[in-house]
mmCIF file of C-alpha atoms in Angstrom:
data_model
loop_
_atom_site.group_PDB
_atom_site.id
_atom_site.type_symbol
_atom_site.label_atom_id
_atom_site.label_comp_id
_atom_site.label_asym_id
_atom_site.label_seq_id
_atom_site.Cartn_x
_atom_site.Cartn_y
_atom_site.Cartn_z
ATOM 1 C CA MET A 1 8.437 7.395 6.912
ATOM 2 C CA GLU A 2 6.159 10.191 7.415
ATOM 3 C CA MET A 3 2.770 9.049 10.251
ATOM 4 C CA ILE A 4 -0.832 10.486 8.776
ATOM 5 C CA GLU A 5 -3.170 9.748 11.110
ATOM 6 C CA ALA A 6 -7.066 11.112 10.904
ATOM 7 C CA GLY A 7 -8.480 14.363 12.751
ATOM 8 C CA ASP A 8 -9.260 11.810 16.204
ATOM 9 C CA ASP A 9 -8.385 8.534 18.004
ATOM 10 C CA THR A 10 -10.595 6.540 15.667
ATOM 11 C CA VAL A 11 -8.097 4.999 13.014
ATOM 12 C CA HIS A 12 -9.185 2.134 11.579
ATOM 13 C CA TYR A 13 -8.265 1.081 7.245
ATOM 14 C CA VAL A 14 -4.373 1.833 6.075
ATOM 15 C CA ARG A 15 -2.226 2.722 3.591
ATOM 16 C CA PHE A 16 1.407 2.841 2.244
ATOM 17 C CA GLN A 17 1.802 5.166 -0.766
ATOM 18 C CA SER A 18 3.851 7.205 -2.510
ATOM 19 C CA PRO A 19 3.633 11.332 -1.532
ATOM 20 C CA HIS A 20 3.951 11.917 -5.460
ATOM 21 C CA ARG A 21 1.108 11.316 -8.086
ATOM 22 C CA ASN A 22 2.463 9.007 -10.588
ATOM 23 C CA ASP A 23 1.910 9.817 -14.867
ATOM 24 C CA ARG A 24 -1.320 9.015 -14.530
ATOM 25 C CA GLY A 25 -2.567 11.099 -11.210
ATOM 26 C CA HIS A 26 -2.317 8.395 -8.307
ATOM 27 C CA PHE A 27 -0.184 7.849 -5.470
ATOM 28 C CA THR A 28 1.388 4.797 -5.720
ATOM 29 C CA GLY A 29 1.066 1.710 -3.674
ATOM 30 C CA VAL A 30 4.229 0.359 -1.342
ATOM 31 C CA PHE A 31 3.831 -2.706 -3.519
ATOM 32 C CA GLY A 32 3.822 -0.327 -6.894
ATOM 33 C CA LEU A 33 6.694 0.802 -5.915
ATOM 34 C CA LEU A 34 9.034 -1.916 -5.607
ATOM 35 C CA ASN A 35 7.813 -3.313 -8.274
ATOM 36 C CA ASN A 36 8.869 -0.315 -10.818
ATOM 37 C CA LEU A 37 12.446 -0.702 -8.949
ATOM 38 C CA ALA A 38 12.617 -4.071 -9.762
ATOM 39 C CA ARG A 39 11.103 -3.272 -13.499
ATOM 40 C CA GLU A 40 14.103 -0.989 -13.787
ATOM 41 C CA GLY A 41 16.476 -3.729 -13.008
ATOM 42 C CA ARG A 42 17.364 -1.319 -9.474
ATOM 43 C CA LEU A 43 16.945 -4.105 -6.735
ATOM 44 C CA THR A 44 20.372 -6.059 -5.580
ATOM 45 C CA ASP A 45 19.571 -10.259 -5.970
ATOM 46 C CA GLU A 46 18.716 -9.970 -2.253
ATOM 47 C CA GLN A 47 15.444 -7.664 -2.459
ATOM 48 C CA GLU A 48 14.664 -8.926 -5.489
ATOM 49 C CA SER A 49 14.650 -12.646 -3.840
ATOM 50 C CA PHE A 50 12.814 -10.690 -1.246
ATOM 51 C CA ARG A 51 9.860 -9.097 -3.517
ATOM 52 C CA ARG A 52 9.717 -11.999 -4.893
ATOM 53 C CA ARG A 53 9.136 -14.563 -2.224
ATOM 54 C CA ASN A 54 6.509 -11.728 -0.450
ATOM 55 C CA ASN A 55 4.471 -10.467 -3.747
ATOM 56 C CA SER A 56 4.061 -14.018 -4.036
ATOM 57 C CA TRP A 57 2.870 -15.006 -0.465
ATOM 58 C CA TYR A 58 0.580 -11.903 -0.825
ATOM 59 C CA ASP A 59 -0.763 -13.531 -4.016
ATOM 60 C CA ALA A 60 -1.455 -16.847 -2.037
ATOM 61 C CA ALA A 61 -2.958 -14.469 0.920
ATOM 62 C CA TYR A 62 -5.735 -12.103 -0.258
ATOM 63 C CA THR A 63 -7.361 -11.774 -3.035
ATOM 64 C CA ASP A 64 -6.994 -8.977 -5.257
ATOM 65 C CA PRO A 65 -10.265 -7.043 -6.243
ATOM 66 C CA SER A 66 -9.701 -6.829 -9.601
ATOM 67 C CA THR A 67 -10.214 -10.170 -9.835
ATOM 68 C CA VAL A 68 -13.068 -10.522 -8.390
ATOM 69 C CA ASP A 69 -14.498 -7.052 -9.695
ATOM 70 C CA PRO A 70 -12.174 -5.912 -13.505
ATOM 71 C CA ARG A 71 -13.595 -2.463 -13.388
ATOM 72 C CA VAL A 72 -12.177 -1.804 -9.840
ATOM 73 C CA TYR A 73 -9.154 0.371 -10.230
ATOM 74 C CA ASP A 74 -11.192 1.586 -13.636
ATOM 75 C CA ASP A 75 -10.763 5.079 -13.894
ATOM 76 C CA GLY A 76 -13.635 5.945 -16.045
ATOM 77 C CA ILE A 77 -16.314 4.498 -13.232
ATOM 78 C CA ASN A 78 -14.181 4.836 -9.481
ATOM 79 C CA PRO A 79 -11.163 7.910 -10.277
ATOM 80 C CA GLY A 80 -8.354 7.200 -8.393
ATOM 81 C CA ALA A 81 -9.449 3.581 -6.839
ATOM 82 C CA ALA A 82 -6.676 2.422 -3.707
ATOM 83 C CA ALA A 83 -6.541 -0.014 -1.238
ATOM 84 C CA TRP A 84 -6.498 0.128 1.836
ATOM 85 C CA PHE A 85 -5.227 -2.620 4.504
ATOM 86 C CA LYS A 86 -8.853 -3.429 7.874
ATOM 87 C CA PRO A 87 -7.053 -3.034 10.756
ATOM 88 C CA THR A 88 -7.443 -6.526 11.350
ATOM 89 C CA ALA A 89 -5.199 -7.479 8.250
ATOM 90 C CA VAL A 90 -2.001 -7.636 10.454
ATOM 91 C CA HIS A 91 -1.039 -10.853 9.427
ATOM 92 C CA LEU A 92 -0.609 -9.139 5.659
ATOM 93 C CA LEU A 93 0.969 -5.163 7.264
ATOM 94 C CA ALA A 94 3.661 -7.876 8.769
ATOM 95 C CA ARG A 95 5.320 -8.338 6.285
ATOM 96 C CA VAL A 96 4.809 -4.553 4.765
ATOM 97 C CA PRO A 97 8.190 -2.892 6.919
ATOM 98 C CA GLY A 98 10.452 -5.465 4.227
ATOM 99 C CA TYR A 99 9.176 -3.580 1.365
ATOM 100 C CA LEU A 100 9.529 0.084 2.992
ATOM 101 C CA ARG A 101 13.665 -0.815 4.180
ATOM 102 C CA ILE A 102 14.080 -1.430 0.970
ATOM 103 C CA LEU A 103 12.144 1.203 -0.342
ATOM 104 C CA ALA A 104 13.919 3.552 1.757
ATOM 105 C CA ALA A 105 17.151 2.222 1.159
ATOM 106 C CA HIS A 106 16.501 3.602 -2.153
ATOM 107 C CA GLY A 107 15.405 6.770 -1.497
ATOM 108 C CA VAL A 108 12.084 6.096 -2.856
ATOM 109 C CA ASP A 109 9.451 8.157 -0.992
ATOM 110 C CA CYS A 110 6.666 6.131 0.772
ATOM 111 C CA GLN A 111 4.010 7.461 3.897
ATOM 112 C CA VAL A 112 1.581 5.200 5.840
ATOM 113 C CA LEU A 113 -1.702 7.060 5.649
ATOM 114 C CA ARG A 114 -4.254 6.298 8.396
ATOM 115 C CA SER A 115 -8.083 7.290 8.120
ATOM 116 C CA ALA A 116 -11.533 5.648 9.597
ATOM 117 C CA ASP A 117 -12.811 7.305 6.206
ATOM 118 C CA PRO A 118 -10.597 6.931 3.379
ATOM 119 C CA GLY A 119 -13.742 7.271 0.628
ATOM 120 C CA ARG A 120 -16.181 5.747 -0.693
ATOM 121 C CA VAL A 121 -16.450 1.779 -1.102
ATOM 122 C CA VAL A 122 -15.550 0.111 -4.217
ATOM 123 C CA TYR A 123 -15.109 -3.455 -2.824
ATOM 124 C CA GLU A 124 -14.141 -5.192 0.514
ATOM 125 C CA ASP A 125 -13.159 -8.250 1.833
ATOM 126 C CA ASP A 126 -11.691 -9.894 5.338
ATOM 127 C CA VAL A 127 -8.637 -8.264 5.025
ATOM 128 C CA GLN A 128 -9.113 -4.845 2.858
ATOM 129 C CA ILE A 129 -11.303 -2.253 0.872
ATOM 130 C CA VAL A 130 -10.959 -0.065 -2.591
ATOM 131 C CA VAL A 131 -11.974 3.080 -2.032
ATOM 132 C CA VAL A 132 -12.771 6.060 -4.205
ATOM 133 C CA PRO A 133 -11.114 8.928 -2.400
ATOM 134 C CA HIS A 134 -14.186 11.584 -0.971
ATOM 135 C CA ALA A 135 -11.704 14.328 -3.222
ATOM 136 C CA LEU A 136 -9.036 12.615 -5.366
ATOM 137 C CA HIS A 137 -6.221 14.767 -3.966
ATOM 138 C CA ALA A 138 -7.552 13.009 0.193
ATOM 139 C CA THR A 139 -4.966 10.859 -0.010
ATOM 140 C CA ALA A 140 -1.574 13.167 -0.778
ATOM 141 C CA VAL A 141 0.084 15.159 1.735
ATOM 142 C CA PRO A 142 2.377 17.714 0.854
ATOM 143 C CA GLY A 143 5.774 16.963 1.426
ATOM 144 C CA ALA A 144 4.816 14.423 2.709
ATOM 145 C CA SER A 145 8.401 11.620 3.177
ATOM 146 C CA ALA A 146 9.728 8.752 3.838
ATOM 147 C CA PRO A 147 12.690 9.764 6.367
ATOM 148 C CA ASP A 148 12.605 7.459 9.055
ATOM 149 C CA VAL A 149 11.298 3.529 8.342
ATOM 150 C CA GLY A 150 11.210 2.550 11.667
ATOM 151 C CA ALA A 151 7.867 5.805 12.301
ATOM 152 C CA VAL A 152 5.450 2.909 11.141
ATOM 153 C CA GLU A 153 3.345 1.253 13.754
ATOM 154 C CA VAL A 154 3.203 -2.110 12.390
ATOM 155 C CA PRO A 155 4.430 -5.609 13.110
ATOM 156 C CA GLU A 156 7.910 -6.770 12.350
ATOM 157 C CA PRO A 157 7.677 -9.135 9.402
ATOM 158 C CA LEU A 158 7.521 -12.638 10.436
ATOM 159 C CA ALA A 159 9.956 -15.031 10.091
ATOM 160 C CA GLU A 160 10.239 -17.192 6.713
#
């Protein structure tokens, strides 16, 4: 896992995403990457069980910004909008390594980005922000990949 950090020690928000743009020109987040593998039928039964169980947990644990504002991810209004975890969302971050391990097992690149100012905030709640990046390329680092899941500095997943 490539760790991308802001230029100083002040790091507030965290995002896990592909280092490669998708067909729409965006950087797919960690949940979308795993959901794509599921749609393609590439997950083992155990991985699919993990995905379903944890996606359901996340759905119950925090708000989908698009249910509050259906336009939040509208490219015409908020081009490149992407969700970032707040650092206080430790309970949400704790389950991400399980997603990263599955992505790594399938050779899917994912990187972690950390920034004190990832963009113009278009949505905020107690655990996340959605931002329009200051520049459309701002959430990409050329050549970043996910060779080492262990480099992610978030807590281990909670026991279930």
